Short mmCIF file of C-alpha atoms in Angstrom, two decimals:
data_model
loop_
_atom_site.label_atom_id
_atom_site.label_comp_id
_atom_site.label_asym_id
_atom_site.label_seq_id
_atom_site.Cartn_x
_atom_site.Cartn_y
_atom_site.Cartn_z
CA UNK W 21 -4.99 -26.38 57.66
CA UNK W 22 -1.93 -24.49 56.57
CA UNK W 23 0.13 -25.65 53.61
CA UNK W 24 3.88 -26.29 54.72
CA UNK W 25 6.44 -25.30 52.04
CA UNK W 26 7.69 -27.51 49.43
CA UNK W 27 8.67 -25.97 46.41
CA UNK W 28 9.25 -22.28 47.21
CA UNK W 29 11.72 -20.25 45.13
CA UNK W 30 14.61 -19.19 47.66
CA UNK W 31 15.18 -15.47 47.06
CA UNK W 32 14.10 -12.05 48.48
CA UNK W 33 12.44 -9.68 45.94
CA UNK W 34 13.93 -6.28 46.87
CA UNK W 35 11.59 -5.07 44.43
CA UNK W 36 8.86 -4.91 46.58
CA UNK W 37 9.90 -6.21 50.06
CA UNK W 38 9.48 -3.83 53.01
CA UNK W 39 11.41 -5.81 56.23
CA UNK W 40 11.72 -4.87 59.91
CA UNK W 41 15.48 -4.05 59.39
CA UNK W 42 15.17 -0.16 59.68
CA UNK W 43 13.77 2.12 62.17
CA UNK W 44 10.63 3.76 62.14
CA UNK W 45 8.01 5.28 59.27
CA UNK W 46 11.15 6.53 57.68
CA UNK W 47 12.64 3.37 58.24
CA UNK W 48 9.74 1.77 56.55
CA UNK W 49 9.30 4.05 53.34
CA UNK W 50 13.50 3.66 52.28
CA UNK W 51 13.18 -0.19 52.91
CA UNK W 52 12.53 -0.60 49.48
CA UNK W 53 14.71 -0.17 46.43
CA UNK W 54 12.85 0.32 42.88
CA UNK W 55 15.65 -1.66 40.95
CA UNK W 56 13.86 -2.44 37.76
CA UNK W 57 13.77 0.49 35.43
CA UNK W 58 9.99 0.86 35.47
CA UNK W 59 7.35 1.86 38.05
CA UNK W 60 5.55 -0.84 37.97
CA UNK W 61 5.60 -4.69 38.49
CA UNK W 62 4.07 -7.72 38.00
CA UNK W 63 1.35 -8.98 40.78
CA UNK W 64 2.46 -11.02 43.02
CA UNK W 65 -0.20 -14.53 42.89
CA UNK W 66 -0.82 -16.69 45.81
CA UNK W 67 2.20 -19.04 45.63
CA UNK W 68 4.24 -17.15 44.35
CA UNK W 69 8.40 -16.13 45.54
CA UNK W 70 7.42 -17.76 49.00
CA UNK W 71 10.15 -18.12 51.34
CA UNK W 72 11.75 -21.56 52.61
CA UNK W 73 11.01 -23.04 55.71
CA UNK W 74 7.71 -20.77 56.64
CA UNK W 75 4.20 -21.94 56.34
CA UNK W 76 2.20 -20.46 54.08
CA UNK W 77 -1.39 -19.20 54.41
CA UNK W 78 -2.98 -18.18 51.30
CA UNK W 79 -6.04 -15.51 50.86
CA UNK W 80 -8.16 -18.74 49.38
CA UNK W 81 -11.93 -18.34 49.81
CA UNK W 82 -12.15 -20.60 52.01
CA UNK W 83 -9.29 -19.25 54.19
CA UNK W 84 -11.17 -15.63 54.81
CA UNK W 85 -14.12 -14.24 56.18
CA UNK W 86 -15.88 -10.99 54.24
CA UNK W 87 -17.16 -8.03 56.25
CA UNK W 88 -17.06 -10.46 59.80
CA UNK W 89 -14.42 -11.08 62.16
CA UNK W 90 -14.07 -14.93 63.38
CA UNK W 91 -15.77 -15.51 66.86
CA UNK W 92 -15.38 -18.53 69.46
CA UNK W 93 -17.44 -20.92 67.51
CA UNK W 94 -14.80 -20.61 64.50
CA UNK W 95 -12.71 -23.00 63.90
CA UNK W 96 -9.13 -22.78 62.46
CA UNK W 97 -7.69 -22.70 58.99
CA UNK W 98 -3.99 -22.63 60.47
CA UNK W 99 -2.06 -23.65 63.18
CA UNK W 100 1.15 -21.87 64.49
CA UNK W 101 2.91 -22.51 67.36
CA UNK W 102 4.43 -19.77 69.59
CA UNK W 103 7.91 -18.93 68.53
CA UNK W 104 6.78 -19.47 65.04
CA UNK W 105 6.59 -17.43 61.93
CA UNK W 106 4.00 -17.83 58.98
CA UNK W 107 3.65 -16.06 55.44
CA UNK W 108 -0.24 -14.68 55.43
CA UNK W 109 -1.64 -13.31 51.83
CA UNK W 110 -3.92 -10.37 52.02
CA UNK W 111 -6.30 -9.03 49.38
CA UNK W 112 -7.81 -5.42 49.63
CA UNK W 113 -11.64 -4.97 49.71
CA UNK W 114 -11.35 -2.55 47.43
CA UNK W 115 -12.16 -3.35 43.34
CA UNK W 116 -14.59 -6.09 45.14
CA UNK W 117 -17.47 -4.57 46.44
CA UNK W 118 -20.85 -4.20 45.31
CA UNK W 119 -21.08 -0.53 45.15
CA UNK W 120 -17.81 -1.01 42.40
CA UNK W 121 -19.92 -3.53 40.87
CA UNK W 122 -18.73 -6.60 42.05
CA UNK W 123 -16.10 -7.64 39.58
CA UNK W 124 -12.44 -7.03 40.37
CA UNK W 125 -11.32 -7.29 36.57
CA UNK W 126 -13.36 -4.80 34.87
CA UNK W 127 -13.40 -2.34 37.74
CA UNK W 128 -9.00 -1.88 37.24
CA UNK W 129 -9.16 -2.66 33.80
CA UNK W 130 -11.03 0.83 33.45
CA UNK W 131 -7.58 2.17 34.94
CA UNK W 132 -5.69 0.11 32.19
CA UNK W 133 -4.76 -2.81 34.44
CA UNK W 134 -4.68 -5.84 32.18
CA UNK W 135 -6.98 -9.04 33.83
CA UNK W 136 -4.01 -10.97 33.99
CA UNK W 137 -2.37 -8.07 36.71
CA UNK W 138 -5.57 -8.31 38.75
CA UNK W 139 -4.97 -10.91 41.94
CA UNK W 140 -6.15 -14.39 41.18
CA UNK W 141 -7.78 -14.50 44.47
CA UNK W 142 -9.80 -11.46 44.84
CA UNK W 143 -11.46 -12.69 41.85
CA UNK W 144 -12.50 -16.22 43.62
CA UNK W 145 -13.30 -14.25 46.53
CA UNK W 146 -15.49 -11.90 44.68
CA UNK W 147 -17.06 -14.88 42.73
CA UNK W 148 -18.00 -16.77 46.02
CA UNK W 149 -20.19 -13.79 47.35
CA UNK W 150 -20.15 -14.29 50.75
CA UNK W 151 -20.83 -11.11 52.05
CA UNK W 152 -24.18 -9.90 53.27
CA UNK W 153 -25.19 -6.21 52.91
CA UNK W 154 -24.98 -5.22 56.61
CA UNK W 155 -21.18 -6.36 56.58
CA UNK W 156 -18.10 -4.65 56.96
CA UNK W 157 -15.87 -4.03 53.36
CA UNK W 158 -12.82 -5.85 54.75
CA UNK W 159 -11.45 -9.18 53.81
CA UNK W 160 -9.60 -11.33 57.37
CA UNK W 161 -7.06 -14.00 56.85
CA UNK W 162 -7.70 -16.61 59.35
CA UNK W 163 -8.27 -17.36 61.90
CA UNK W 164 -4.89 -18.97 62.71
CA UNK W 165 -4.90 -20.81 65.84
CA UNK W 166 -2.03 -20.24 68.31
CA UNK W 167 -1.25 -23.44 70.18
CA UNK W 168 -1.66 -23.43 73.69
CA UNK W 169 -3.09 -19.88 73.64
CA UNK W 170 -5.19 -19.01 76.94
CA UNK W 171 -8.31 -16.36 77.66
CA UNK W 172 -6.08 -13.94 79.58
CA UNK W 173 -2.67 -14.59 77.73
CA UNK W 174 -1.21 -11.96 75.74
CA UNK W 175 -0.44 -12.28 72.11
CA UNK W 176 2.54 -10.48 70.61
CA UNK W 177 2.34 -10.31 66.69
CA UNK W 178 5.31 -9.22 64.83
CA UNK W 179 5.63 -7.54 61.35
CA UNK W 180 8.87 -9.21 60.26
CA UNK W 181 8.23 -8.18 56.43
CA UNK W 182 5.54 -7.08 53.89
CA UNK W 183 5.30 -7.27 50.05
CA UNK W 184 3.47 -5.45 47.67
CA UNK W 185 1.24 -7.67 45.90
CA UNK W 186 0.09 -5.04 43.12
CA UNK W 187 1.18 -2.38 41.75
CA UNK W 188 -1.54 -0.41 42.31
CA UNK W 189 -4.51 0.42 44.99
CA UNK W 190 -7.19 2.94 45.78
CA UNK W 191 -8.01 5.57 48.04
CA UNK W 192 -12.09 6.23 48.48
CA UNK W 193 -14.45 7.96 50.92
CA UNK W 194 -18.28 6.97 51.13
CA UNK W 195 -21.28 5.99 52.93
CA UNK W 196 -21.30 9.03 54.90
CA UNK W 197 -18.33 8.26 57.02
CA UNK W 198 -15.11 10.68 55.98
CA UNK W 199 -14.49 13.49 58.51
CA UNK W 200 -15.99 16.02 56.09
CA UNK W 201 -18.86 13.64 54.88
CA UNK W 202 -21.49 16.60 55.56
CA UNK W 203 -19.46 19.04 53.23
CA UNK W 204 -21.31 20.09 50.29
CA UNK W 205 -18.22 19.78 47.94
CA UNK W 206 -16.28 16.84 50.05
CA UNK W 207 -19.00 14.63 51.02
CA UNK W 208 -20.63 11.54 48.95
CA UNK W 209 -18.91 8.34 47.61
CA UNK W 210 -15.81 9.22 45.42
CA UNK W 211 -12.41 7.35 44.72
CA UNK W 212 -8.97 7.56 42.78
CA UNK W 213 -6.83 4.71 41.35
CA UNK W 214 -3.75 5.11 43.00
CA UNK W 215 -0.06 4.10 40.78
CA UNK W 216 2.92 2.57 42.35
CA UNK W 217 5.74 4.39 40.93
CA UNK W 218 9.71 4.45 40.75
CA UNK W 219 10.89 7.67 42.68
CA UNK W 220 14.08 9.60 40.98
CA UNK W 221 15.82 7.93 44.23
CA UNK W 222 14.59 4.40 43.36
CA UNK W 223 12.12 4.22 46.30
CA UNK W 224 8.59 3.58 45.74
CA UNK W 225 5.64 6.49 46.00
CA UNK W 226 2.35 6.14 45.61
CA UNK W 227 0.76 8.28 42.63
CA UNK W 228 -2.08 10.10 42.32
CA UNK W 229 -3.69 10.83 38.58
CA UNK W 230 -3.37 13.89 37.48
CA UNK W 231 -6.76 15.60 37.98
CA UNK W 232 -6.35 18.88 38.67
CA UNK W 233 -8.26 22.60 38.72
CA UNK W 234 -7.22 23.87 35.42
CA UNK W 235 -5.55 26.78 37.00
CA UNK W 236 -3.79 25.24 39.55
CA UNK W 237 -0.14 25.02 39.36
CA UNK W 238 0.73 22.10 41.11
CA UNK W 239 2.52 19.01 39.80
CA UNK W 240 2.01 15.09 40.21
CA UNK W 241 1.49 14.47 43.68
CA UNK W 242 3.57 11.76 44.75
CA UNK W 243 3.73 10.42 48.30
CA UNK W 244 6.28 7.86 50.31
CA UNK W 245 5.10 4.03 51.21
CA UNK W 246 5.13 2.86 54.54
CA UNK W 247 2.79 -0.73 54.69
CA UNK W 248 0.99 -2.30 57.51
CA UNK W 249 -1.79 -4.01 58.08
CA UNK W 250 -4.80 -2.57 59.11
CA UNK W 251 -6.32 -4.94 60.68
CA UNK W 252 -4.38 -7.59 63.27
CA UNK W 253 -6.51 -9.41 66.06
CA UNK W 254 -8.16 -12.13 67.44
CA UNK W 255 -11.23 -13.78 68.41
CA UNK W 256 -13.82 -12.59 70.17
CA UNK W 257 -15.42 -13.99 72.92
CA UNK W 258 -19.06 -14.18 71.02
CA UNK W 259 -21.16 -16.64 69.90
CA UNK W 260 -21.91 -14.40 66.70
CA UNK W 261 -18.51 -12.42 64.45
CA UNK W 262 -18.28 -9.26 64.80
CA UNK W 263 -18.45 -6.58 62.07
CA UNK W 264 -14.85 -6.08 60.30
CA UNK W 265 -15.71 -2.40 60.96
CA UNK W 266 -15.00 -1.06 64.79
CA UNK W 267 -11.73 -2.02 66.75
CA UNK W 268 -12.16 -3.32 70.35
CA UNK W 269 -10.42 -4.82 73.02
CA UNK W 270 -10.06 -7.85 70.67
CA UNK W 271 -7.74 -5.60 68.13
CA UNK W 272 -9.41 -5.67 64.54
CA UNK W 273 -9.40 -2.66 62.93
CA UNK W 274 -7.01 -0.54 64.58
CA UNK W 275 -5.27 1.18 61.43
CA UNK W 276 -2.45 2.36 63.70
CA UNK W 277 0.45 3.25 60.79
CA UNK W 278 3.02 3.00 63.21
CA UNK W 279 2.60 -0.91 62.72
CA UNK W 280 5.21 -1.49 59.93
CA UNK W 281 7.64 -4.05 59.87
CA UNK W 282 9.67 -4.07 63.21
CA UNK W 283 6.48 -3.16 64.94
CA UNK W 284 4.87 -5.82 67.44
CA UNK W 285 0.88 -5.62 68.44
CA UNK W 286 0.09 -7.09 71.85
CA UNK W 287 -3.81 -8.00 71.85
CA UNK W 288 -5.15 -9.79 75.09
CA UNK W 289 -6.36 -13.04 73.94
CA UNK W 290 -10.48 -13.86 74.28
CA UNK W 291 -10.65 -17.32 73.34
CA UNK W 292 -8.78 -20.55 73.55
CA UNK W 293 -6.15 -20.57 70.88
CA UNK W 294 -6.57 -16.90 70.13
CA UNK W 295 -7.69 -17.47 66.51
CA UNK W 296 -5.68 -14.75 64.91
CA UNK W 297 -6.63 -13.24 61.91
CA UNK W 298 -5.36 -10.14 59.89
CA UNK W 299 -6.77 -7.97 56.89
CA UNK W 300 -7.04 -4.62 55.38
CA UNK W 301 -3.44 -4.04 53.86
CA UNK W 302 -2.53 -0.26 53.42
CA UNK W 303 0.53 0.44 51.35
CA UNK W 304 -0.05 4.12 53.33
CA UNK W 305 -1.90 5.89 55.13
CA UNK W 306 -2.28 9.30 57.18
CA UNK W 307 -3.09 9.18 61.10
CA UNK W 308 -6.66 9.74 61.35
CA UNK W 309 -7.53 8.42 57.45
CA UNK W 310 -9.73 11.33 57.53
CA UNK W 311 -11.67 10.76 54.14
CA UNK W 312 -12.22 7.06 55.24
CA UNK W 313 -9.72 4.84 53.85
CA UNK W 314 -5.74 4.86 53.34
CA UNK W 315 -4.05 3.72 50.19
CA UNK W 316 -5.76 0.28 50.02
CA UNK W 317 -3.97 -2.50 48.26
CA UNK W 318 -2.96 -6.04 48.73
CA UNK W 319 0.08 -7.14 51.04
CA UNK W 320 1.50 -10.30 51.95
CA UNK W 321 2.87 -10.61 55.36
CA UNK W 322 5.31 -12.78 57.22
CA UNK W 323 4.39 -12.67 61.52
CA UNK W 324 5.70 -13.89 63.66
CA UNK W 325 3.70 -15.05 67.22
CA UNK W 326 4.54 -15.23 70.81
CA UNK W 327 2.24 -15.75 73.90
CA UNK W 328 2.90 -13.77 77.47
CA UNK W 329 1.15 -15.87 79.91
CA UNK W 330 -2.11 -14.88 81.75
CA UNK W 331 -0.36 -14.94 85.44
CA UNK W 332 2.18 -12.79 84.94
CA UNK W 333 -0.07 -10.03 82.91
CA UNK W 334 -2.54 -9.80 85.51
CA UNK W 335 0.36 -9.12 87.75
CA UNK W 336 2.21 -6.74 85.99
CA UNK W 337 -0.35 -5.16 83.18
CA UNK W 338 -3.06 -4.90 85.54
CA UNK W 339 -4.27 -1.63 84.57
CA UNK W 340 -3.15 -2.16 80.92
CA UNK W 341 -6.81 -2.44 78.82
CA UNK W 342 -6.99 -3.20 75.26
CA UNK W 343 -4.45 -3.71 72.38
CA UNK W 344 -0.80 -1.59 72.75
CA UNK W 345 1.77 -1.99 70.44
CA UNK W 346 5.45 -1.68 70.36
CA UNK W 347 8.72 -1.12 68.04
CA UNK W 348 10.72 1.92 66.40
CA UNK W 349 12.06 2.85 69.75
CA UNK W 350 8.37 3.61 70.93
CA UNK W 351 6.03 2.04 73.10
CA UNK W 352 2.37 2.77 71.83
CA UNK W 353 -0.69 2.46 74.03
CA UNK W 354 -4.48 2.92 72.45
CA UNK W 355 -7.64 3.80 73.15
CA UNK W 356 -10.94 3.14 71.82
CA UNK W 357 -14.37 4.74 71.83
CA UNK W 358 -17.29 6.18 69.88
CA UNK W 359 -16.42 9.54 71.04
CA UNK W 360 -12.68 10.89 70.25
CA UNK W 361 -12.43 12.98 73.49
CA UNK W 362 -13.35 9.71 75.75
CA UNK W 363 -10.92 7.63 73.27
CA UNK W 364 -8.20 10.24 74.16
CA UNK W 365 -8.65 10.05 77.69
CA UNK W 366 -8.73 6.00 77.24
CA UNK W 367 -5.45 6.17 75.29
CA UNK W 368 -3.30 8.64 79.00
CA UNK W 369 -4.83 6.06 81.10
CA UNK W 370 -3.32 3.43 79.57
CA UNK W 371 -0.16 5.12 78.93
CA UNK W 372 0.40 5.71 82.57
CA UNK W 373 -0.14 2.40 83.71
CA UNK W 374 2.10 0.73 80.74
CA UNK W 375 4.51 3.75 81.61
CA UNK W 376 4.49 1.91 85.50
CA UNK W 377 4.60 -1.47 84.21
CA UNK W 378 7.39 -1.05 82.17
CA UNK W 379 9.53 1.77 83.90
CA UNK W 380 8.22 1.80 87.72
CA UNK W 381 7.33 5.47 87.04
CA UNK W 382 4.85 6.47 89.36
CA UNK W 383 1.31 7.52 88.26
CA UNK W 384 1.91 11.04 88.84
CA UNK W 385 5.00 11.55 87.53
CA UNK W 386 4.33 9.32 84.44
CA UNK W 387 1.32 11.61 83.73
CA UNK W 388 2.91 14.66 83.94
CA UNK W 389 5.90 13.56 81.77
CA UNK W 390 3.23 12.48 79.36
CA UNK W 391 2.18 16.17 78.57
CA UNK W 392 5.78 17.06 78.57
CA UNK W 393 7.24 14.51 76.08
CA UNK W 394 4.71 12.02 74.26
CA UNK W 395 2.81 12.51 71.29
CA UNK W 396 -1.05 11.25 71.14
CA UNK W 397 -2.55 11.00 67.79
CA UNK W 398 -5.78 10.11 66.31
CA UNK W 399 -5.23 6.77 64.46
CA UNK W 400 -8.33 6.64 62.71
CA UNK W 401 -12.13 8.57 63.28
CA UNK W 402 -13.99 6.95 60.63
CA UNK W 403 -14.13 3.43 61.86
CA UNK W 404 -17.82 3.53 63.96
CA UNK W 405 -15.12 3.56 67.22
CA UNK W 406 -12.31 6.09 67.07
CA UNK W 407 -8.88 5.02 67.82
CA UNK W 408 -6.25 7.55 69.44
CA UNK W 409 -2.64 5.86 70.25
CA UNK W 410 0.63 7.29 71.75
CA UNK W 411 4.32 7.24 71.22
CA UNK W 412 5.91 6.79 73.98
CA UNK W 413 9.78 7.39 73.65
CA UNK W 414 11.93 4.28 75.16
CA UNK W 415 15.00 6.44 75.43
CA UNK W 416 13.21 8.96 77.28
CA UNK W 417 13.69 6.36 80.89
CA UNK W 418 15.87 4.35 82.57
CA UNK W 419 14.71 0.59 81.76
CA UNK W 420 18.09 -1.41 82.58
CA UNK W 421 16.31 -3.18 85.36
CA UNK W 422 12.69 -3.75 83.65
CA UNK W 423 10.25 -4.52 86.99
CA UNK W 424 9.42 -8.12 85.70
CA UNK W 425 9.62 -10.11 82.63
CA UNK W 426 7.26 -9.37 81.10
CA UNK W 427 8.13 -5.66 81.06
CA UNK W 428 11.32 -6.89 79.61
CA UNK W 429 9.73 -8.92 76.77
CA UNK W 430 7.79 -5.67 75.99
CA UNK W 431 11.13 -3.23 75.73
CA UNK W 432 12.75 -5.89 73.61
CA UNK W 433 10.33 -5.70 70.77
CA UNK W 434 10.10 -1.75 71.40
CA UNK W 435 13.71 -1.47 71.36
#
């Protein structure tokens, strides 16, 4: 079970905290201040700088699944009740896999990271190996029970905060599975150790070496953070896990960016007690992560849970399928499916009925405000299912009298 907090050191470290107290991606990338003189800092351990009065869930191997997602038959390594708020660690798959041979330490220390600045618990996890060669790459926190959680409820998981946990990630394409995997030059498995840096304005980038054509004229590329988590969902409904790989109904993999701090996911719970679990921390990443992953590195999170019962959703979110998400001043519906086009078409049809639920627009009218105002963008089409989601612009309707309450539970948190 989760550890309650005993001894935890009561300050904030601006140095790497990203919180849910600004709006939006831009919100996200100036929520952190570089304020020591250097680029980089130390790694931040399990235990470490945690909060007072929060439970604690650390990335301990016996607190994650590899590669899997947890299924019915799983049973809990936490317990949170709704309302509630707990600190979850997160370690990156990448450093740890097979194909990088299998041993987080000497795979940064080639890119002059010292073993001591490599995360204590990607090691153990690595050590354990507990994941089988059909697998998924990612490593879940969790599952984390959520009391009194029903099939048919609706789980709303807040980003209240995120922390860099090292200064320093990777960005990689392989196995065939970037956009441009058949390109003769583009294709194959490649990656690049990616620097956190100190910006001239004190805000963190993310650096890429310098390896450049010899007659190109460019500079350093630098780019702004903006963390999430990649993966946020529960249990499925199975008696075997699911691969880490493809997002469904359940949630999982979405890799929707817009899901920074101030964000909240709503995922349509399977089982009893949900059995929430989250993964795959990106300090950035582009919509679509065309060459297969984002900026992978290690994040720890602080969520916090609420349930929307199964009565009023069937009432209200009846034609509502799948995760949505919502935050920034944007309410975000998704669709999923092996082919983009049918994922597109997924993603309107649930923006017109969350447009209804939320607004009383009718169909027609929602639709055709849809082409005229909201944006629809491919979250990810490397993941086995693509994802497409929308941003939908609160401001853009009249909402002062929400239809029901749980319309109004859903503005709050997009508000």
């Amino acid at each position: 079970m989760v550890r309650p907090i005993t001894t935890a050191i009561q300050h904030r470290d601006f140095n790497r905290d990203f919180s849910g107290t600004s709006a939006g991606l831009q919100g996200a990338r100036a929520a952190v201040t570089a304020t020591a003189a250097a680029g980089a800092f130390p790694v931040l351990q399990r235990g470490e700088r945690l909060p007072s009065g929060i439970d604690y869930l650390p990335a301990d191997p016996e607190h994650v699944l590899w590669g899997r997602l947890p299924c019915a038959g799983d049973k809990p390594v936490a317990v949170v009740a709704p309302g509630e708020r707990i600190v979850v660690d997160t370690v990156s798959h990448e450093g740890i896999l097979a194909d990088q041979g299998s041993d987080p330490v000497a795979f940064f220390g080639r890119y002059g990271v010292e073993p001591g600045q490599v995360l204590a618990d990607a090691v153990e996890i690595t050590a354990r190996g507990r994941r089988s060669p059909g697998d998924g790459p990612h490593v879940v926190t969790g599952p984390i029970a959520v009391a009194g959680a029903r099939p048919g409820d609706l789980l709303a998981v807040r980003t209240e905060r995120l922390e860099l946990r090292a200064p320093y990630g990777v960005i990689s394409t392989r196995h065939g599975r970037g956009v441009l995997a058949d390109d003769p030059q583009l294709g194959g498995d490649y990656h690049t150790f990616c620097s956190v840096t100190a910006g001239p304005d004190g805000r963190w980038l993310g650096t890429l070496p310098e390896r450049r054509d010899p007659n190109a004229r460019t500079g350093q590329v630098s780019f702004p953070l903006a963390p999430f988590l990649g993966i946020v969902g529960v249990a499925t409904d199975t008696p075997t896990r699911a691969n880490s790989v493809p997002p469904g109904p359940h949630g999982g993999n979405v890799d929707i960016r817009l899901l920074t701090p101030g964000s909240t996911l709503f995922l349509p719970v399977q089982v009893p007690e949900a059995l929430l679990y989250v993964g795959d921390p990106h300090y950035a990443q582009g919509n679509g992560e065309v060459a297969l992953t984002a900026f992978e590195a290690p994040l720890r999170a602080q969520l916090g849970v609420d349930l929307l019962p199964r009565e009023l959703v069937a009432e209200e979110l009846a034609g509502v399928a799948g995760p949505f998400a919502a935050g920034h001043g944007l309410l975000v519906p998704t669709g999923l499916d092996a082919d983009l086009n049918e994922a597109l078409r997924r993603c309107v049809r649930n923006a017109v009925a969350l447009l209804g639920a939320v607004s009383g627009l009718e169909a027609r009218q929602a639709y055709l405000y849809l082409s005229a105002a909201a944006d629809f963008q491919v979250s990810q089409a490397v993941d086995l299912v693509a994802g497409v989601h929308g941003e939908l612009r609160v401001a853009d309707f009249a909402v002062e009298n929400a239809p029901g309450p749980v319309a109004r539970r859903i503005l709050e948190r997009a508000r």
